[in-house]
Amino acid sequence: MQGYGDGGDELAQLLSTMHAIEAACSSIQMHVNPAAAEATILALSQSHHPYKTCQFILENSKVANARFQAAGAVRDAAIREWGFLSSDDRRNLISFCLCFALQHADSHESYVQAKVSSVAAQLIKRGWLDFSADEKEQFFYQIKQATLGTHGLNVQFIGIGIMEYLISEFSPSTSSAMGLPKEFHEQCRRSLELDYLKVFYGWARDASLNVSRKIAGSDSESLEVKVCNAGMCLMLQILTWEFRYNHNGTKSINIFSAGVRNDNVLNNKTECILVQPGPAWHDILISSGDIVWLLNLYAVLRQKFSIERSWIDCPIAVSARKLIVQFCSVTGTIFPSANGSQENYLVQLLSGIILWVEPIDAISKEIESGKSESELLDGCRALLAMATVTTPAVFNSLLKSIRPFGTLTLLSTLMGGVIKVLFSHNNEEETWSWEARDILLDIWTTLLAPLDSSGSGISFPPEGAAAAAHLFDLIVNSELKAASASVYNDDSDSDYLQPSISAMDERLSSYALIARASMDVTVPFLARLFAERVSHLHQGKGISDPTETLEELCSLLLIIGHVLADEGEGETPLIPDSVKRNFSDILEPDKHPVILLSSIIIRFAEQSLDPGLRTSFFSPRLMEAVIWFLSRWSATYLLTREEFNNKNDGSLPGSRHQLQSQDSTKTVAIYFSEYNYGKLVLDAVVRISIITFTAYPGENYLQGLACHQLLHALVRQKNICVHLVALESWRELSNAFANEKMLFMLNASHQRSLAQTLVLSASGLGNSEAANQYVRDVMGHMTKYLVDVSSRNDIRSISEQPDTILSITCLLERLRGAARASEPRTQKSIYEMGLSVLNAILVLLEVYKDESSVVYLLLKFVVVWVDAQITYLEATETATIIGFCMRLLQLYSSHNIGKISLSFSSSLLNDAKTEKYKDLRALLQLLSALCFKDLVDFSSDSIETQGTNVSQVVFYGLHIVTPLISLELLKYPKLCHDYFSLLSHMLEVYPEMVGQLNTEAFSHVMDTLNFGIHHQDSEVVNMCLRALKALASYQYKETAAGKVGLGSHASDPRNPNGGTENRIFGRFLRELLQFLLFEDYSPDLVGSAADALFPLILCEQSLYQMLGNELIERQANPTFRLRLTTALQFLTSANQLTSMLDRVNYQRFRKNLTNFLIEVRGFLQTK
Amino acid sequence: MSDEEHHFESKADAGASKTYPQQAGTIRKNGYIVIKNRPCKVVEVSTSKTGKHGHAKCHFVGIDIFNGKKLEDIVPSSHNCDVPHVTRIDYQLIDISEDGFVSLLTDSGGTKDDLRLPTDESLLAQIKDGFAEGKDLVVSVMSSMGEEQICGLKDIGPK
């Protein structure tokens, strides 16, 4: 890179290239032959040492685009040729870029400057590990001078820009690709964070600070403002850096920092990112008093620009506010423990922020009349950040030094103001009040959620409770107003309750948290509101339209359901802690607010049993809300187990206070227990469910809610089942289900669920005989009908009648439901139930071979039934089932192989594909269920006594099913999952059977395994690896013992004479190494990959050597080459690894592989 | 409730009927339904309500099983819909005539000669080619509401 221009030829050459590039740039802009133009530009960046040309273009071209492209070419070429450049060249390139960017700072084409700055940043990073500290110092000296404003504002602006590019290059998530090991990027990041980041922050701060003094006198477009804004953006960027190397570590919780919460549990819930730079930053962030300066700056901005309305959204105001919010999230070890420094710091911030949100009424009025809402929203975000880093008590006390009330009161007032505006807009989405409400609710959740879950650990200030009660009052009243107003808008989304619940769920749970902060006020309040609405309904009966009141009741039921009970999410929810905290002194049941509120609602629900009241009030939607409430409520309160009795004998390490508080929960629990009103309420719940089946024809959604949620949840608890089976109403239900046609009108899947529920309730009966008899009584008629139909002579002609199809569909669904409810106690009767229809099933499978929906139901029933039964069966029974499954498989495959269907419509064809997939999946599940017999077997004798060999059957099944499974079908995730779990299970348990597969089936199995290893789902990969391990270790052990192992299969069947290339295990060894070294995968897979790799290496030792050598030779860098060689050696020799396939060796190899990957993946994988 | 319309015990002579009434709420996707007097396969069922506190109604999208046209209908979910009686019979293919008719072997040993070749090109080609190669082909004939059509093909030829 000598100076240019010394020879006329050379100058001519440079000029001609420049003109060519300029021409190319302008032709791209005008869309004239863009391909050729792009090729010209590409040629420049791909040419050898194009730096001189590029510099010439940068300095001389008048076309900005050409300069831009030249800068890009410098970057591409330098990154590519970096290794061959002399260190002088490298330095000169960087200096040139820096100087160029800074010298042309006042140019109008700022994008060229930006590009050159970014090139400089990338080159600095590229050489980061090679440059000495002095060399880096030289670059940074230049940048520092520029940044601090020594050369004027324009240069300062560019200087700050270069720093921004630098930081984003060094942060792994935003860095650009350089084709270098990931290790390199990580080293750069570490070095920058430890040695430079704080220094950079200092420059950015100084730059903004110096300029900000002049801002007061300049207008919003001036250069000073621009520079100040850039400086603040840079500070913000540094504060959002993901700090990793803060010396004390973030994970160690400092238990001494009083009142400052360090739990990271909450962080993911809110959008607020915590800034935890560590103690080294204390001087520059905290004690420097930056926040004072920043708040003052913002105050000046406010005053200065308050005449223009749009100032709030001008860039400098926005970044100042963002920076302030970011300062609120600073936490962790940066604050010395136990001296309240974080509180003081937050109070300081709050004193500035409070002006943004107070007084809310005036502010919201201004916003409504056109002022921007961003300041208010940022204020809310700052409060959220503060709530995240403090406890509720500390949070509340922050404001007390500035105002006569606490922060929680401010929060309540603030939210009240926002909600008033929100509901005056009819709950429209995406208004500012909507957003503000969501942020404020997040704050409440952040403050209250740990209180609700952990109980006594954190206390909530009394002032907060009062504020919460007040706020809840406002929220509920607003929601009710919104509900009654929404009755007449034809928004079809909200017609059903469930969608509206899930849309509102997050909001409702936040409401519930707020209500629970002061239950002594909110529960009686809710009871009053509900009673008022009900009496209003009765007064207006027949006179006025009740719809508005109905909607209000729906809304109240949702809110009350959330306040009183938690969602179980599959587990039995407990009575919320706040119930016991708030009512610890109330022991008389008829005064307990929770009991009073529950009773009011249950009494109201019972009114739906009266036909007259039902038709006038209980619309399907209101019934949905009632059923929803009953299921949520009864899971928590109804007939709960009397654990309280046992717990309370004083042996618990509880204080007196705790005992007392448990007494209060006990009051509620006992009231709804079997000794009191529990049974009556249960009876009412069952009767109300029956009503939804009989009195609401065609209301699928409502009936589904009653089947799947309410009844299903009831029978999950054994203590409830005991009472259920004794109820007259329950007997009515099971009678109706068994004998009456009416319940055939329910949706088929509801019938399935109902059958399951009824059979499950048998567990409440005293002995096994009674339980089995109960199941027979419920299911007997149905099996008889199926047997009768299937044995009729005219089965073919009647089978196609829609009514026959309907009955058979319903019955199969019911049988499937019953089979799903198998329990040891009822196993016998359910086995008999299935056994009696086996023949019928084969007949129906034949008859309905073209009716795919019936075929699917038949398969599905068999799968569920076999799955539930197989482990209990005796040898003869197993033989029967296995024989039956065999016939089923043969029949199915004879119907489906070679079949072509025609359809005019592509959507019908797609449906047909989906149906086929579902069928196959069912068959795979059936095979897996059969396999299970070999693992878990509760029968008294071994199945071998009957000469049944499960593995043979399953492999036979696999022979039948595999031709139907194409790689295309494996794209269905569930099918794929089932297929591979079956495959890995079979290969693990019966590897010897693989050798007996025919060539076609074997190669199909291998192809699918290969497909599975590259699957995205790590569980599928894991299963494939397990299968591979099993196969390879089997092969190794067999061949070591002098046997054939997989024999001819071990070489690729399609090319049996090929060399090592074509050996099955060689192919997998290659694939697996490639996968481990170069691809991205979850670290969880390393263990199972090691288990598969180890036997593979042993099987194919010579190939492994060859692959290892190949890898080493491909490494150009001598250091890496050495590291790789040593690592490869260690992989197979460290930890006294021997070539025995036993547990110890597998463990050793796992360790070796992990170390190996840690060592080499850093440089083998590139970015 | 319309209990009487539900035939739990099927009558032997009911095969003569072309359609059956069934409550709209019980008709599922992949079932059949009559829309605008055409037999359809249901490809989509959705439900909605008549106003917030009103009753449910079902919205069906069906595809005509003979001509593939899409049809839609809305029915209150407690009301009845007509469900067509759809039958499928397999016949062995004996001959293809010049004018596009096929000759099929019935169960009773007679022949059925009144059906045309399908218009679907891929199926048509498979039938013609398979027949020309001398394969044993079984065609599946679908009929409903007085119409019938070849809808599928299976090669049962030499194993």
PDB file of N, CA and C in Angstrom, chain A residues 288-313:
ATOM      1  N   SER A 288     -21.167   9.157  40.743  1.00  0.00           N
ATOM      2  CA  SER A 288     -20.849  10.289  39.877  1.00  0.00           C
ATOM      3  C   SER A 288     -21.980  11.309  39.810  1.00  0.00           C
ATOM      4  N   GLY A 289     -23.157  10.895  40.278  1.00  0.00           N
ATOM      5  CA  GLY A 289     -24.285  11.815  40.237  1.00  0.00           C
ATOM      6  C   GLY A 289     -24.822  12.057  38.842  1.00  0.00           C
ATOM      7  N   ASP A 290     -24.613  11.102  37.969  1.00  0.00           N
ATOM      8  CA  ASP A 290     -25.107  11.241  36.601  1.00  0.00           C
ATOM      9  C   ASP A 290     -26.608  11.449  36.540  1.00  0.00           C
ATOM     10  N   ILE A 291     -27.309  10.772  37.450  1.00  0.00           N
ATOM     11  CA  ILE A 291     -28.758  10.861  37.344  1.00  0.00           C
ATOM     12  C   ILE A 291     -29.251  12.272  37.625  1.00  0.00           C
ATOM     13  N   VAL A 292     -28.540  12.967  38.484  1.00  0.00           N
ATOM     14  CA  VAL A 292     -28.951  14.340  38.769  1.00  0.00           C
ATOM     15  C   VAL A 292     -28.842  15.169  37.503  1.00  0.00           C
ATOM     16  N   TRP A 293     -27.678  14.996  36.863  1.00  0.00           N
ATOM     17  CA  TRP A 293     -27.460  15.731  35.618  1.00  0.00           C
ATOM     18  C   TRP A 293     -28.539  15.398  34.598  1.00  0.00           C
ATOM     19  N   LEU A 294     -28.824  14.104  34.489  1.00  0.00           N
ATOM     20  CA  LEU A 294     -29.768  13.649  33.486  1.00  0.00           C
ATOM     21  C   LEU A 294     -31.166  14.188  33.760  1.00  0.00           C
ATOM     22  N   LEU A 295     -31.559  14.109  35.033  1.00  0.00           N
ATOM     23  CA  LEU A 295     -32.893  14.606  35.388  1.00  0.00           C
ATOM     24  C   LEU A 295     -32.973  16.106  35.140  1.00  0.00           C
ATOM     25  N   ASN A 296     -31.895  16.804  35.477  1.00  0.00           N
ATOM     26  CA  ASN A 296     -31.882  18.251  35.233  1.00  0.00           C
ATOM     27  C   ASN A 296     -31.986  18.549  33.752  1.00  0.00           C
ATOM     28  N   LEU A 297     -31.220  17.769  32.987  1.00  0.00           N
ATOM     29  CA  LEU A 297     -31.256  17.967  31.546  1.00  0.00           C
ATOM     30  C   LEU A 297     -32.681  17.801  31.032  1.00  0.00           C
ATOM     31  N   TYR A 298     -33.328  16.766  31.521  1.00  0.00           N
ATOM     32  CA  TYR A 298     -34.682  16.516  31.050  1.00  0.00           C
ATOM     33  C   TYR A 298     -35.621  17.635  31.500  1.00  0.00           C
ATOM     34  N   ALA A 299     -35.381  18.110  32.723  1.00  0.00           N
ATOM     35  CA  ALA A 299     -36.211  19.209  33.227  1.00  0.00           C
ATOM     36  C   ALA A 299     -36.038  20.441  32.344  1.00  0.00           C
ATOM     37  N   VAL A 300     -34.791  20.689  31.955  1.00  0.00           N
ATOM     38  CA  VAL A 300     -34.530  21.833  31.074  1.00  0.00           C
ATOM     39  C   VAL A 300     -35.270  21.657  29.754  1.00  0.00           C
ATOM     40  N   LEU A 301     -35.178  20.427  29.231  1.00  0.00           N
ATOM     41  CA  LEU A 301     -35.862  20.153  27.967  1.00  0.00           C
ATOM     42  C   LEU A 301     -37.351  20.427  28.099  1.00  0.00           C
ATOM     43  N   ARG A 302     -37.909  19.958  29.196  1.00  0.00           N
ATOM     44  CA  ARG A 302     -39.354  20.128  29.421  1.00  0.00           C
ATOM     45  C   ARG A 302     -39.735  21.597  29.379  1.00  0.00           C
ATOM     46  N   GLN A 303     -38.939  22.378  30.127  1.00  0.00           N
ATOM     47  CA  GLN A 303     -39.263  23.787  30.245  1.00  0.00           C
ATOM     48  C   GLN A 303     -39.117  24.489  28.906  1.00  0.00           C
ATOM     49  N   LYS A 304     -37.987  24.170  28.280  1.00  0.00           N
ATOM     50  CA  LYS A 304     -37.608  24.879  27.083  1.00  0.00           C
ATOM     51  C   LYS A 304     -38.571  24.629  25.935  1.00  0.00           C
ATOM     52  N   PHE A 305     -38.992  23.374  25.829  1.00  0.00           N
ATOM     53  CA  PHE A 305     -39.784  23.041  24.653  1.00  0.00           C
ATOM     54  C   PHE A 305     -41.275  23.008  24.924  1.00  0.00           C
ATOM     55  N   SER A 306     -41.662  23.331  26.149  1.00  0.00           N
ATOM     56  CA  SER A 306     -43.055  23.089  26.491  1.00  0.00           C
ATOM     57  C   SER A 306     -44.027  23.856  25.595  1.00  0.00           C
ATOM     58  N   ILE A 307     -43.495  24.805  24.844  1.00  0.00           N
ATOM     59  CA  ILE A 307     -44.408  25.547  23.957  1.00  0.00           C
ATOM     60  C   ILE A 307     -44.842  24.674  22.790  1.00  0.00           C
ATOM     61  N   GLU A 308     -43.877  23.873  22.266  1.00  0.00           N
ATOM     62  CA  GLU A 308     -44.269  23.005  21.157  1.00  0.00           C
ATOM     63  C   GLU A 308     -44.805  21.706  21.732  1.00  0.00           C
ATOM     64  N   ARG A 309     -45.850  21.204  21.130  1.00  0.00           N
ATOM     65  CA  ARG A 309     -46.452  19.970  21.639  1.00  0.00           C
ATOM     66  C   ARG A 309     -45.626  18.741  21.291  1.00  0.00           C
ATOM     67  N   SER A 310     -44.994  18.801  20.135  1.00  0.00           N
ATOM     68  CA  SER A 310     -44.348  17.580  19.647  1.00  0.00           C
ATOM     69  C   SER A 310     -43.010  17.313  20.324  1.00  0.00           C
ATOM     70  N   TRP A 311     -42.581  18.194  21.200  1.00  0.00           N
ATOM     71  CA  TRP A 311     -41.232  18.043  21.741  1.00  0.00           C
ATOM     72  C   TRP A 311     -41.055  16.715  22.466  1.00  0.00           C
ATOM     73  N   ILE A 312     -42.141  16.219  23.072  1.00  0.00           N
ATOM     74  CA  ILE A 312     -42.032  14.995  23.861  1.00  0.00           C
ATOM     75  C   ILE A 312     -41.496  13.846  23.027  1.00  0.00           C
ATOM     76  N   ASP A 313     -41.838  13.869  21.748  1.00  0.00           N
ATOM     77  CA  ASP A 313     -41.409  12.769  20.901  1.00  0.00           C
ATOM     78  C   ASP A 313     -40.167  13.077  20.097  1.00  0.00           C
TER      79      ASP A 313
END
